[in-house]
Coordinates of C-alpha atoms in Angstrom, one line a residue:
X1 CA -74.1 126.4 -16.5
X2 CA -71.4 123.8 -15.4
X3 CA -67.7 124.7 -16.7
X4 CA -68.0 121.4 -18.6
X5 CA -71.0 120.1 -20.7
X6 CA -71.2 116.5 -20.3
X7 CA -74.1 116.8 -23.1
X8 CA -76.2 114.6 -20.4
X9 CA -79.0 117.2 -20.7
X10 CA -82.5 114.6 -21.4
X11 CA -80.1 111.7 -21.7
X12 CA -82.4 108.8 -20.7
X13 CA -81.1 106.7 -17.9
X14 CA -82.0 103.3 -16.0
X15 CA -80.0 102.9 -12.6
X16 CA -80.2 99.6 -11.1
X17 CA -79.5 99.1 -7.1
X18 CA -79.7 102.6 -6.6
X19 CA -81.5 102.9 -3.5
X20 CA -78.1 103.9 -1.5
X21 CA -74.4 103.8 -2.0
X22 CA -72.6 104.0 -5.1
X23 CA -75.6 103.2 -7.2
X24 CA -77.6 106.6 -5.7
X25 CA -74.8 108.1 -6.3
X26 CA -74.4 107.7 -9.8
X27 CA -78.3 108.1 -10.2
X28 CA -78.0 111.7 -8.3
X29 CA -74.9 112.6 -10.3
X30 CA -76.3 112.0 -13.4
X31 CA -80.0 113.7 -12.3
X32 CA -77.6 116.8 -11.6
X33 CA -76.2 116.8 -15.0
X34 CA -79.6 117.4 -16.4
X35 CA -80.3 113.2 -17.3
X36 CA -83.6 111.9 -16.9
X37 CA -83.2 108.8 -14.1
X38 CA -85.1 106.4 -13.5
X39 CA -84.1 103.4 -10.8
X40 CA -84.7 100.2 -9.5
X41 CA -83.7 98.1 -6.3
X42 CA -85.3 95.4 -4.0
X43 CA -86.6 97.1 -1.3
X44 CA -89.9 99.3 -1.9
X45 CA -90.0 101.5 0.6
X46 CA -86.4 102.1 0.3
X47 CA -86.4 103.1 -3.4
X48 CA -89.5 105.3 -3.1
X49 CA -87.7 107.1 -0.5
X50 CA -84.8 107.1 -2.9
X51 CA -86.7 108.5 -5.7
X52 CA -88.5 111.2 -4.2
X53 CA -85.3 112.4 -2.5
X54 CA -83.0 112.8 -5.3
X55 CA -86.3 113.9 -7.8
X56 CA -85.8 110.9 -10.0
X57 CA -87.9 110.9 -13.2
X58 CA -89.4 107.1 -11.9
X59 CA -88.6 104.2 -9.6
X60 CA -89.8 100.4 -9.3
X61 CA -88.9 97.6 -6.9
X62 CA -87.3 94.8 -8.6
X63 CA -85.0 91.5 -7.6
X64 CA -83.3 91.8 -11.2
X65 CA -81.5 88.3 -10.0
X66 CA -84.9 86.9 -10.9
X67 CA -86.2 86.1 -14.1
X68 CA -88.4 88.3 -16.1
X69 CA -87.9 91.1 -13.3
X70 CA -84.6 92.7 -15.2
X71 CA -86.7 92.4 -18.5
X72 CA -89.7 93.8 -16.8
X73 CA -87.8 96.7 -15.0
X74 CA -86.0 97.8 -18.7
X75 CA -89.4 98.1 -20.1
X76 CA -91.1 100.1 -17.6
X77 CA -88.0 102.5 -17.3
X78 CA -88.1 102.7 -21.0
X79 CA -92.0 103.3 -21.3
X80 CA -91.6 106.2 -18.6
X81 CA -88.5 108.0 -20.1
X82 CA -89.5 107.4 -23.6
X83 CA -86.5 105.0 -24.6
X84 CA -82.9 104.4 -23.2
X85 CA -79.6 106.0 -23.6
X86 CA -78.1 104.5 -20.6
X87 CA -77.9 101.6 -18.2
X88 CA -76.2 101.3 -15.5
X89 CA -75.8 98.0 -13.8
X90 CA -75.0 97.7 -9.9
X91 CA -76.5 94.4 -9.2
X92 CA -74.1 92.0 -7.0
X93 CA -72.8 91.1 -3.8
X94 CA -72.6 87.1 -3.3
X95 CA -72.0 85.7 -0.2
X96 CA -68.5 85.7 0.9
X97 CA -66.4 82.4 1.4
X98 CA -63.6 79.9 0.3
X99 CA -64.3 77.9 -2.4
X100 CA -64.5 74.7 -0.1
X101 CA -66.9 76.6 2.5
X102 CA -69.4 77.7 -0.3
X103 CA -71.9 75.0 -1.5
X104 CA -73.5 75.0 -5.5
X105 CA -76.3 76.6 -4.2
X106 CA -74.3 79.7 -3.2
X107 CA -72.7 79.7 -6.7
X108 CA -75.9 79.6 -8.3
X109 CA -77.4 82.4 -6.4
X110 CA -74.8 84.6 -7.1
X111 CA -74.6 83.7 -10.8
X112 CA -77.8 84.8 -11.3
X113 CA -77.8 88.1 -9.0
X114 CA -74.2 88.8 -10.6
X115 CA -73.6 87.6 -13.8
X116 CA -77.1 86.9 -15.3
X117 CA -78.8 89.8 -14.3
X118 CA -76.5 92.1 -16.0
X119 CA -76.9 89.7 -18.8
X120 CA -80.8 90.2 -18.8
X121 CA -80.5 93.9 -18.1
X122 CA -78.7 94.3 -21.4
X123 CA -80.5 91.7 -23.4
X124 CA -83.5 93.8 -22.5
X125 CA -81.8 97.5 -23.1
X126 CA -80.2 96.6 -26.1
X127 CA -82.8 97.4 -28.9
X128 CA -83.2 100.8 -26.9
X129 CA -79.8 101.6 -26.4
X130 CA -79.2 100.6 -30.3
X131 CA -82.1 103.3 -30.9
X132 CA -80.3 106.3 -29.4
X133 CA -77.2 105.8 -31.4
X134 CA -74.6 107.0 -28.4
X135 CA -75.7 104.3 -25.9
X136 CA -73.4 104.0 -22.9
X137 CA -73.3 100.5 -20.4
X138 CA -71.7 100.8 -17.0
X139 CA -71.1 97.9 -15.1
X140 CA -70.2 99.0 -11.2
X141 CA -67.8 96.0 -10.4
X142 CA -65.3 95.6 -7.8
X143 CA -61.5 95.9 -7.4
X144 CA -61.7 92.1 -7.4
X145 CA -62.0 91.9 -10.6
X146 CA -58.3 93.4 -11.0
X147 CA -56.9 91.9 -7.8
X148 CA -58.5 88.7 -5.9
X149 CA -60.0 89.3 -2.6
X150 CA -59.4 86.4 0.0
X151 CA -62.5 84.9 1.0
X152 CA -65.0 86.0 -1.6
X153 CA -64.7 83.4 -4.3
X154 CA -67.8 83.9 -5.6
X155 CA -67.6 87.7 -6.2
X156 CA -63.8 87.3 -7.5
X157 CA -65.3 84.8 -10.2
X158 CA -68.7 86.2 -11.0
X159 CA -67.3 89.7 -11.2
X160 CA -64.9 88.8 -13.6
X161 CA -67.3 87.3 -15.9
X162 CA -69.0 90.6 -15.9
X163 CA -66.0 92.2 -16.8
X164 CA -65.4 90.0 -19.5
X165 CA -68.6 90.4 -20.9
X166 CA -68.3 94.0 -20.6
X167 CA -65.0 93.6 -23.4
X168 CA -66.9 91.4 -25.2
X169 CA -69.6 94.0 -25.7
X170 CA -67.3 97.1 -26.3
X171 CA -66.4 95.1 -29.7
X172 CA -69.8 93.5 -30.8
X173 CA -71.5 96.8 -30.1
X174 CA -69.0 99.2 -31.3
X175 CA -71.0 99.7 -34.7
X176 CA -73.9 100.8 -32.9
X177 CA -72.5 103.6 -31.3
X178 CA -72.4 102.0 -27.8
X179 CA -69.7 102.0 -25.3
X180 CA -69.5 99.3 -22.4
X181 CA -67.1 100.1 -19.3
X182 CA -66.8 98.7 -16.0
X183 CA -65.6 100.6 -12.6
X184 CA -63.8 99.0 -10.2
X185 CA -64.4 100.6 -6.8
X186 CA -62.3 100.0 -3.5
X187 CA -62.8 101.7 -0.2
X188 CA -65.3 104.3 -1.4
X189 CA -67.1 105.6 1.9
X190 CA -70.4 103.8 2.0
X191 CA -73.0 102.7 4.4
X192 CA -71.3 99.3 3.7
X193 CA -67.8 100.2 4.6
X194 CA -69.5 101.8 7.9
X195 CA -71.1 98.3 8.4
X196 CA -67.7 96.2 8.2
X197 CA -66.2 98.9 10.1
X198 CA -68.9 98.4 13.3
X199 CA -68.4 94.6 12.8
X200 CA -64.9 95.3 13.7
X201 CA -65.6 96.2 17.5
X202 CA -64.4 99.1 19.1
X203 CA -65.2 102.6 18.0
X204 CA -66.3 102.7 14.7
X205 CA -64.6 106.1 13.9
X206 CA -61.1 104.3 15.0
X207 CA -62.0 101.7 13.0
X208 CA -63.0 104.0 9.7
X209 CA -59.7 105.9 10.0
X210 CA -57.6 102.4 10.4
X211 CA -59.5 101.1 7.1
X212 CA -58.7 104.6 5.4
X213 CA -55.3 104.6 6.2
X214 CA -54.8 101.5 4.2
X215 CA -55.0 103.2 1.0
X216 CA -52.1 105.0 -0.4
X217 CA -54.2 108.2 0.0
X218 CA -54.6 107.8 3.5
X219 CA -58.4 108.5 3.2
X220 CA -62.0 107.0 1.7
X221 CA -63.1 108.0 -1.7
X222 CA -66.2 110.2 -1.7
X223 CA -69.2 108.3 -3.5
X224 CA -69.3 111.8 -5.5
X225 CA -66.1 111.0 -6.6
X226 CA -67.1 107.5 -7.8
X227 CA -70.3 109.3 -9.3
X228 CA -68.0 111.6 -11.3
X229 CA -66.2 108.8 -13.0
X230 CA -69.7 107.3 -14.0
X231 CA -70.9 110.6 -15.5
X232 CA -67.9 110.8 -17.5
X233 CA -68.1 107.5 -19.1
X234 CA -71.5 108.3 -19.6
X235 CA -70.9 111.6 -21.5
X236 CA -70.6 112.4 -25.1
X237 CA -66.6 113.5 -24.4
X238 CA -66.3 110.0 -23.6
X239 CA -67.2 108.5 -26.8
X240 CA -64.0 106.6 -27.8
X241 CA -63.6 105.0 -24.4
X242 CA -64.9 101.6 -24.5
X243 CA -64.0 98.1 -22.8
X244 CA -62.2 99.3 -20.4
X245 CA -62.2 98.7 -16.6
X246 CA -61.5 101.6 -14.6
X247 CA -60.3 101.2 -10.8
X248 CA -61.7 104.2 -8.5
X249 CA -59.3 103.0 -5.8
X250 CA -57.4 105.6 -4.6
X251 CA -53.9 103.9 -6.3
X252 CA -54.1 100.9 -3.7
X253 CA -53.3 98.2 -6.7
X254 CA -50.1 100.0 -7.4
X255 CA -47.7 98.5 -4.5
X256 CA -48.9 95.0 -5.7
X257 CA -48.4 95.7 -9.2
X258 CA -44.9 97.1 -8.7
X259 CA -44.4 93.7 -6.9
X260 CA -46.1 91.7 -9.4
X261 CA -43.7 93.3 -12.3
X262 CA -40.5 92.9 -9.8
X263 CA -41.5 89.5 -9.8
X264 CA -40.5 89.7 -6.0
X265 CA -41.5 86.4 -3.8
X266 CA -43.4 87.5 -0.6
X267 CA -42.4 85.9 2.6
X268 CA -45.8 84.8 4.0
X269 CA -45.8 85.5 7.4
X270 CA -49.6 86.5 7.7
X271 CA -51.1 83.1 7.2
X272 CA -52.6 81.8 10.4
X273 CA -52.4 77.9 8.9
X274 CA -50.0 75.2 9.8
X275 CA -47.4 74.6 6.8
X276 CA -47.7 70.8 7.5
X277 CA -49.7 68.1 5.6
X278 CA -52.3 66.5 7.4
X279 CA -51.3 63.2 8.6
X280 CA -51.3 60.2 6.4
X281 CA -53.0 58.1 8.9
X282 CA -56.0 60.9 9.0
X283 CA -56.1 61.3 5.3
X284 CA -56.1 57.2 4.6
X285 CA -58.5 56.9 7.1
X286 CA -60.9 59.8 4.8
X287 CA -60.2 57.7 1.7
X288 CA -61.3 54.6 3.3
X289 CA -64.3 56.1 4.7
X290 CA -65.3 57.7 1.1
X291 CA -65.1 54.0 -0.5
X292 CA -67.3 52.5 2.1
X293 CA -69.6 54.7 1.0
X294 CA -69.7 57.9 3.9
X295 CA -70.3 60.1 1.3
X296 CA -74.2 60.8 2.7
X297 CA -76.0 62.8 5.3
X298 CA -75.4 62.0 8.8
X299 CA -77.4 63.0 12.0
X300 CA -77.2 66.5 12.2
X301 CA -74.9 66.7 15.6
X302 CA -72.3 64.3 13.8
X303 CA -72.2 60.4 13.6
X304 CA -72.5 59.0 17.3
X305 CA -69.0 57.5 17.1
X306 CA -67.5 60.8 16.1
X307 CA -69.0 62.1 18.8
X308 CA -68.1 59.5 21.3
X309 CA -64.5 60.2 20.1
X310 CA -64.7 63.9 20.6
X311 CA -66.2 62.9 24.2
X312 CA -63.3 61.0 24.7
X313 CA -60.4 62.9 23.7
X314 CA -61.7 66.1 25.7
X315 CA -62.6 64.2 28.6
X316 CA -59.1 62.7 28.6
X317 CA -57.4 66.0 28.3
X318 CA -59.4 68.2 30.6
X319 CA -59.8 65.1 33.0
X320 CA -63.7 66.0 33.1
X321 CA -66.9 63.7 32.3
X322 CA -68.4 64.1 28.7
X323 CA -71.1 62.6 27.3
X324 CA -71.3 62.4 23.6
X325 CA -75.0 63.7 23.6
X326 CA -73.3 67.4 24.6
X327 CA -71.3 67.0 21.6
X328 CA -72.2 68.7 18.5
X329 CA -70.1 68.6 15.4
X330 CA -70.0 71.5 12.6
X331 CA -68.5 72.6 9.5
X332 CA -65.9 74.7 10.8
X333 CA -65.5 75.9 15.0
X334 CA -66.6 79.2 14.2
X335 CA -70.1 78.0 13.6
X336 CA -70.1 77.3 17.2
X337 CA -69.9 80.8 18.4
X338 CA -72.3 81.9 15.6
X339 CA -75.0 79.0 16.8
X340 CA -74.5 80.0 20.2
X341 CA -74.9 83.5 19.8
X342 CA -77.9 82.8 17.8
X343 CA -79.2 80.9 20.5
X344 CA -78.6 82.8 23.5
X345 CA -78.5 86.5 22.6
X346 CA -80.9 88.7 21.7
X347 CA -80.5 92.0 20.3
X348 CA -79.0 94.8 22.8
X349 CA -77.4 92.0 25.2
X350 CA -73.7 92.1 26.1
X351 CA -71.0 89.8 25.2
X352 CA -67.5 90.3 26.5
X353 CA -64.4 89.5 24.7
X354 CA -60.6 90.0 24.4
X355 CA -59.0 93.1 22.4
X356 CA -56.9 92.1 20.7
X357 CA -58.4 89.1 19.6
X358 CA -60.1 86.9 16.8
X359 CA -61.9 89.5 14.5
X360 CA -64.7 87.0 14.0
X361 CA -65.9 87.0 17.9
X362 CA -67.1 91.0 17.6
X363 CA -68.1 90.4 14.0
X364 CA -70.1 87.7 14.8
X365 CA -71.9 89.2 17.9
X366 CA -72.4 92.5 15.5
X367 CA -74.0 90.5 13.5
X368 CA -76.7 89.2 15.9
X369 CA -77.3 92.4 17.3
X370 CA -75.3 92.1 20.3
X371 CA -72.9 94.6 21.7
X372 CA -69.1 93.7 22.2
X373 CA -67.5 94.9 25.5
X374 CA -63.8 94.4 25.3
X375 CA -61.0 93.7 28.0
X376 CA -57.8 94.6 27.1
X377 CA -55.2 91.6 26.9
X378 CA -51.6 94.1 27.6
X379 CA -48.2 93.3 27.0
X380 CA -46.5 93.8 30.2
X381 CA -48.7 90.9 31.4
X382 CA -48.1 88.3 28.9
X383 CA -51.5 89.5 27.2
X384 CA -53.5 87.8 30.2
X385 CA -56.8 89.7 30.9
X386 CA -57.0 92.0 33.6
X387 CA -59.2 90.3 36.3
X388 CA -60.2 93.7 37.4
X389 CA -61.1 95.2 34.3
X390 CA -62.8 91.9 33.2
X391 CA -65.0 92.2 36.3
X392 CA -65.9 96.0 36.0
X393 CA -67.3 94.9 32.2
X394 CA -70.1 93.0 33.8
X395 CA -73.6 95.1 33.7
X396 CA -76.9 93.7 33.8
X397 CA -77.0 93.5 30.2
X398 CA -74.2 90.8 30.2
X399 CA -75.0 87.8 29.2
X400 CA -71.8 86.1 27.7
X401 CA -67.9 85.7 28.0
X402 CA -66.0 84.7 25.0
X403 CA -62.1 83.8 26.1
X404 CA -59.3 82.3 23.8
X405 CA -56.4 80.3 25.6
X406 CA -53.9 79.8 23.5
X407 CA -54.9 83.2 22.4
X408 CA -55.1 84.4 18.2
X409 CA -52.7 86.8 18.0
X410 CA -51.0 87.0 20.8
X411 CA -50.1 83.3 21.7
X412 CA -50.8 84.4 25.3
X413 CA -52.2 81.8 27.5
X414 CA -54.6 82.2 30.7
X415 CA -53.7 80.6 33.7
X416 CA -55.4 78.4 36.3
X417 CA -56.2 81.5 38.5
X418 CA -57.6 83.1 35.1
X419 CA -60.2 80.5 34.5
X420 CA -60.5 80.2 38.3
X421 CA -61.6 84.0 38.2
X422 CA -63.4 83.8 35.0
X423 CA -65.4 80.8 36.5
X424 CA -66.4 82.4 39.5
X425 CA -67.4 85.6 37.8
X426 CA -69.5 83.0 35.4
X427 CA -71.3 81.6 38.4
X428 CA -71.9 85.3 40.1
X429 CA -73.5 86.8 37.1
X430 CA -75.1 84.0 35.6
X431 CA -73.0 84.2 32.5
X432 CA -72.4 81.7 29.7
X433 CA -68.7 81.4 28.7
X434 CA -67.4 80.2 25.3
X435 CA -64.1 79.2 25.6
X436 CA -62.4 78.9 21.9
X437 CA -59.3 76.5 22.7
X438 CA -59.0 75.7 18.9
X439 CA -54.8 75.8 19.7
X440 CA -55.2 74.1 23.0
X441 CA -52.7 71.2 21.7
X442 CA -50.3 73.8 20.7
X443 CA -48.8 74.5 23.9
X444 CA -44.9 75.0 24.9
X445 CA -43.8 73.9 28.3
X446 CA -47.3 75.1 29.8
X447 CA -50.4 72.7 31.0
X448 CA -53.6 73.8 29.2
X449 CA -56.3 74.8 31.4
X450 CA -60.2 75.1 30.5
X451 CA -63.1 76.5 32.3
X452 CA -64.8 72.9 31.4
X453 CA -62.7 71.5 34.5
X454 CA -64.0 74.0 37.2
X455 CA -66.5 72.6 39.6
X456 CA -70.0 73.7 38.6
X457 CA -68.7 75.1 34.9
X458 CA -69.7 72.0 33.1
X459 CA -73.7 73.8 33.2
X460 CA -72.5 77.2 31.7
X461 CA -69.6 76.6 29.4
X462 CA -69.4 75.8 25.8
X463 CA -66.0 74.4 24.5
X464 CA -65.2 75.6 21.1
X465 CA -62.3 73.6 19.5
X466 CA -61.8 71.7 16.3
X467 CA -59.1 69.6 14.0
X468 CA -58.1 72.7 11.9
X469 CA -54.7 74.0 14.0
X470 CA -53.6 70.9 15.9
X471 CA -53.8 68.4 13.1
X472 CA -53.2 70.9 10.0
X473 CA -56.7 70.0 8.8
X474 CA -57.8 73.8 7.9
X475 CA -59.4 72.7 4.8
X476 CA -61.3 69.7 6.0
X477 CA -63.6 72.0 8.1
X478 CA -64.4 70.1 11.4
X479 CA -65.0 71.9 14.3
X480 CA -67.0 70.8 17.6
X481 CA -68.6 72.0 20.4
X482 CA -69.5 70.5 24.2
X483 CA -72.2 72.2 25.5
X484 CA -74.5 72.0 28.3
X485 CA -77.5 69.3 26.9
X486 CA -80.1 71.6 26.4
X487 CA -77.9 74.1 24.8
X488 CA -76.4 71.2 22.3
X489 CA -79.7 70.5 21.2
X490 CA -80.4 73.9 20.1
X491 CA -77.2 73.6 18.1
X492 CA -78.5 70.5 16.8
X493 CA -81.4 72.4 15.1
X494 CA -79.5 75.1 14.0
X495 CA -77.2 72.3 12.2
X496 CA -80.4 71.0 10.9
X497 CA -81.5 74.3 9.4
X498 CA -78.2 75.4 8.1
X499 CA -75.4 73.0 7.0
X500 CA -77.7 70.0 7.6
X501 CA -74.2 68.1 8.8
X502 CA -70.7 68.1 8.5
X503 CA -69.3 65.8 5.6
X504 CA -69.4 61.9 6.7
X505 CA -65.9 61.1 5.5
X506 CA -64.0 63.8 7.9
X507 CA -66.3 62.6 10.8
X508 CA -64.8 59.0 10.0
X509 CA -61.4 60.9 9.7
X510 CA -61.7 62.7 13.4
X511 CA -62.1 59.3 14.7
X512 CA -58.6 58.5 13.7
X513 CA -57.4 62.0 14.4
X514 CA -58.5 62.1 17.9
X515 CA -58.1 58.7 18.9
X516 CA -54.8 57.0 17.4
X517 CA -51.3 57.0 18.6
X518 CA -50.0 57.9 15.5
X519 CA -51.7 61.3 15.4
X520 CA -50.9 61.7 18.7
X521 CA -47.2 61.6 17.6
X522 CA -47.6 64.0 14.6
X523 CA -48.9 66.8 16.6
X524 CA -45.9 66.1 19.1
X525 CA -43.4 66.6 16.0
X526 CA -45.3 69.8 14.8
X527 CA -45.4 71.4 18.3
X528 CA -41.6 70.8 18.5
X529 CA -40.9 72.1 14.9
X530 CA -43.2 75.2 16.2
X531 CA -41.8 75.7 19.2
X532 CA -38.2 76.0 17.6
X533 CA -39.6 78.6 14.9
X534 CA -40.8 80.5 17.8
X535 CA -37.9 80.5 19.6
X536 CA -36.1 81.9 16.4
X537 CA -38.9 84.3 15.4
X538 CA -38.7 85.9 19.1
X539 CA -34.6 86.0 19.0
X540 CA -34.5 87.6 15.5
X541 CA -37.2 90.3 16.5
X542 CA -35.4 90.9 19.7
X543 CA -32.5 91.6 17.6
X544 CA -33.9 94.2 15.6
X545 CA -33.8 97.6 16.8
X546 CA -36.9 99.3 17.9
X547 CA -38.8 95.9 18.4
X548 CA -39.8 93.7 21.2
X549 CA -41.8 90.6 21.6
X550 CA -42.8 88.3 24.5
X551 CA -42.2 85.1 24.2
X552 CA -45.4 83.3 23.2
X553 CA -46.5 80.4 25.0
X554 CA -49.2 78.7 22.6
X555 CA -50.6 78.5 19.0
X556 CA -48.1 80.0 16.5
X557 CA -48.1 83.4 16.4
X558 CA -45.8 86.4 17.6
X559 CA -47.3 89.7 18.5
X560 CA -44.2 92.1 18.3
X561 CA -44.5 95.7 19.9
X562 CA -42.7 98.1 17.2
X563 CA -43.4 101.4 18.8
X564 CA -40.1 102.0 19.0
X565 CA -38.9 101.7 14.9
X566 CA -40.9 105.1 13.7
X567 CA -43.4 103.1 12.1
X568 CA -47.4 102.6 13.2
X569 CA -48.9 99.2 12.6
X570 CA -50.5 99.6 9.6
X571 CA -47.4 101.7 8.1
X572 CA -45.3 99.3 9.1
X573 CA -47.0 96.6 7.5
X574 CA -48.0 98.3 4.1
X575 CA -43.9 99.0 4.0
X576 CA -43.0 95.7 4.5
X577 CA -45.4 94.4 1.3
X578 CA -44.7 97.1 -0.7
X579 CA -40.6 97.4 0.3
X580 CA -39.1 94.4 1.5
X581 CA -41.7 91.5 0.1
X582 CA -42.9 90.2 4.0
X583 CA -46.6 89.8 4.7
X584 CA -47.5 90.2 8.0
X585 CA -50.7 91.9 9.5
X586 CA -51.3 95.0 11.7
X587 CA -52.1 94.3 15.2
X588 CA -54.7 96.8 14.9
X589 CA -56.4 94.1 12.2
X590 CA -57.5 92.4 16.0
X591 CA -58.8 95.6 17.7
X592 CA -58.1 99.0 18.8
X593 CA -55.5 97.3 21.3
X594 CA -53.3 95.9 18.6
X595 CA -51.9 99.5 18.1
X596 CA -48.5 99.5 18.2
X597 CA -48.1 95.6 17.4
X598 CA -48.1 93.4 14.5
X599 CA -48.8 89.7 14.1
X600 CA -46.6 87.2 12.3
X601 CA -47.3 83.5 11.9
X602 CA -44.2 81.2 12.4
X603 CA -46.5 78.6 9.9
X604 CA -43.2 78.7 7.6
X605 CA -40.0 76.6 7.1
X606 CA -37.1 78.0 9.3
X607 CA -35.0 79.2 5.9
X608 CA -38.3 81.1 5.0
X609 CA -38.6 82.6 8.6
X610 CA -35.1 83.7 8.4
X611 CA -35.4 85.0 5.1
X612 CA -38.2 87.3 6.5
X613 CA -36.5 88.1 9.4
X614 CA -33.6 89.6 7.5
X615 CA -35.9 91.7 5.2
X616 CA -37.7 93.1 8.2
X617 CA -34.5 93.9 10.1
X618 CA -33.0 95.4 7.1
X619 CA -36.4 98.0 6.4
X620 CA -36.9 98.6 9.9
X621 CA -32.9 99.6 10.2
X622 CA -33.0 101.4 6.9
X623 CA -35.6 103.8 8.6
X624 CA -34.1 104.1 11.7
X625 CA -31.0 105.5 9.8

């Protein structure tokens, strides 16, 4: 007999989304306490396998985002169990994205999946729970309801709606003896966490360790620990606990709460976004375009005049002929890589990419079933690629090479020799080169070079660029590809079947951005400011004991070595935020080769940068003393 009797023997529970992860763990824990549990999920095979494995009282495959399915599920469970005492709702997980990158359809789907599924399930279950006399409703939400998470605006918003529903129901249903609570997990080790670790690239176990270290407890939570909290809330001992959102997060929010309570101002050196306003002439051209009717669909690849502007700009910059029909405009340059991978890479194909590097590279390769192979960028070579290592990585399975110059996160650049070697390697092994040149105009005393300019590389290079960084247009979402004609046609087809087109008025603004002297002067002014900030940051970092920083030749990032400080990169990033009020990113956020480094973005004013450097110096010096 268990040391604590939670009074759950023969209690009747319905657990939704229970084929794996947290839902399954809660179902298993309730069964272990003697409850009779009915489970559901969308995948018929998965829910049957789980039902048999955990000895559930019954199961069915239902999609609770569809009207009618929640009601049918509740009635099937109640009929099988002879009523209901407990409802555990675990549905959710709408697609990621910022507010500006998500469309209304995504919001509507997320609304039905996350919020309306909860409403329908409770509506259907309520008569049964009232008859129980000791009903329990548990909503499994997310840490996002307590601390919004960047890039998941739909989840942040709708899960907040679920907690609001829970609080409201807790008061309304209290006279019926029904308690309503939420569980807000974070960093619980599930298959989903393993998928996220794999998407980072490199060794999965190494990535898991880095993710676990982000918790104050320096480990992941266990699904059984989470499920134990669910069991308690379902128990008779929790009869006076209602309207609560309990965090099962290892204390990860404690630091943020303390900073908020202190009213500490954070110096944001983690944001890879120019702090300048979009130049006025570009804004005015977009306003004029909207007033003149450019608010409708365009051809999928973009308005011809906008593609012509891109072609002329690239041709002038790289001294190479570019046909507008080889240009495809997309809503954000990341789509260039994703569409190229979808068009060219089969599961098991290898793609070589830089480490440290932009996290989306490995994530997208993993997403489509490719195999990322990393070439290390080393501090002692100015974060250039080791060309011998690069050549050694090519195998019969290699199909693509991704390069980035200037580079995120290091600010390093590739030389003409590097680009020539890449081009020769591509010819020798029949590789496609995706060249991410989003920072191409942000270089300091250096001439930008591209494989597109190398002989014979027009047929095997995809240029990936856009307006976000050079023109301070991150929220406008316009990127472009210059690709071989046959591939450009495939990218066009993917645009037709995904976004339809980039916004028409943004395309008109691109013509102004890429073709006007006023825009050119604005970029030149920004580059001068960034160069002054770069020198300020590099000099400031090199004056801090235990830190050293190579001078970036492009982009707006510094990537200092912090091995002499006595901190590892994750510990220093956490400590700077919690104790000094400075937000930076650990180097390992960009790959395993980022160990011993942090990334700072000099996208703040000089006064703000000086404040951040002073705080970093004080924090590191105090540790060394």
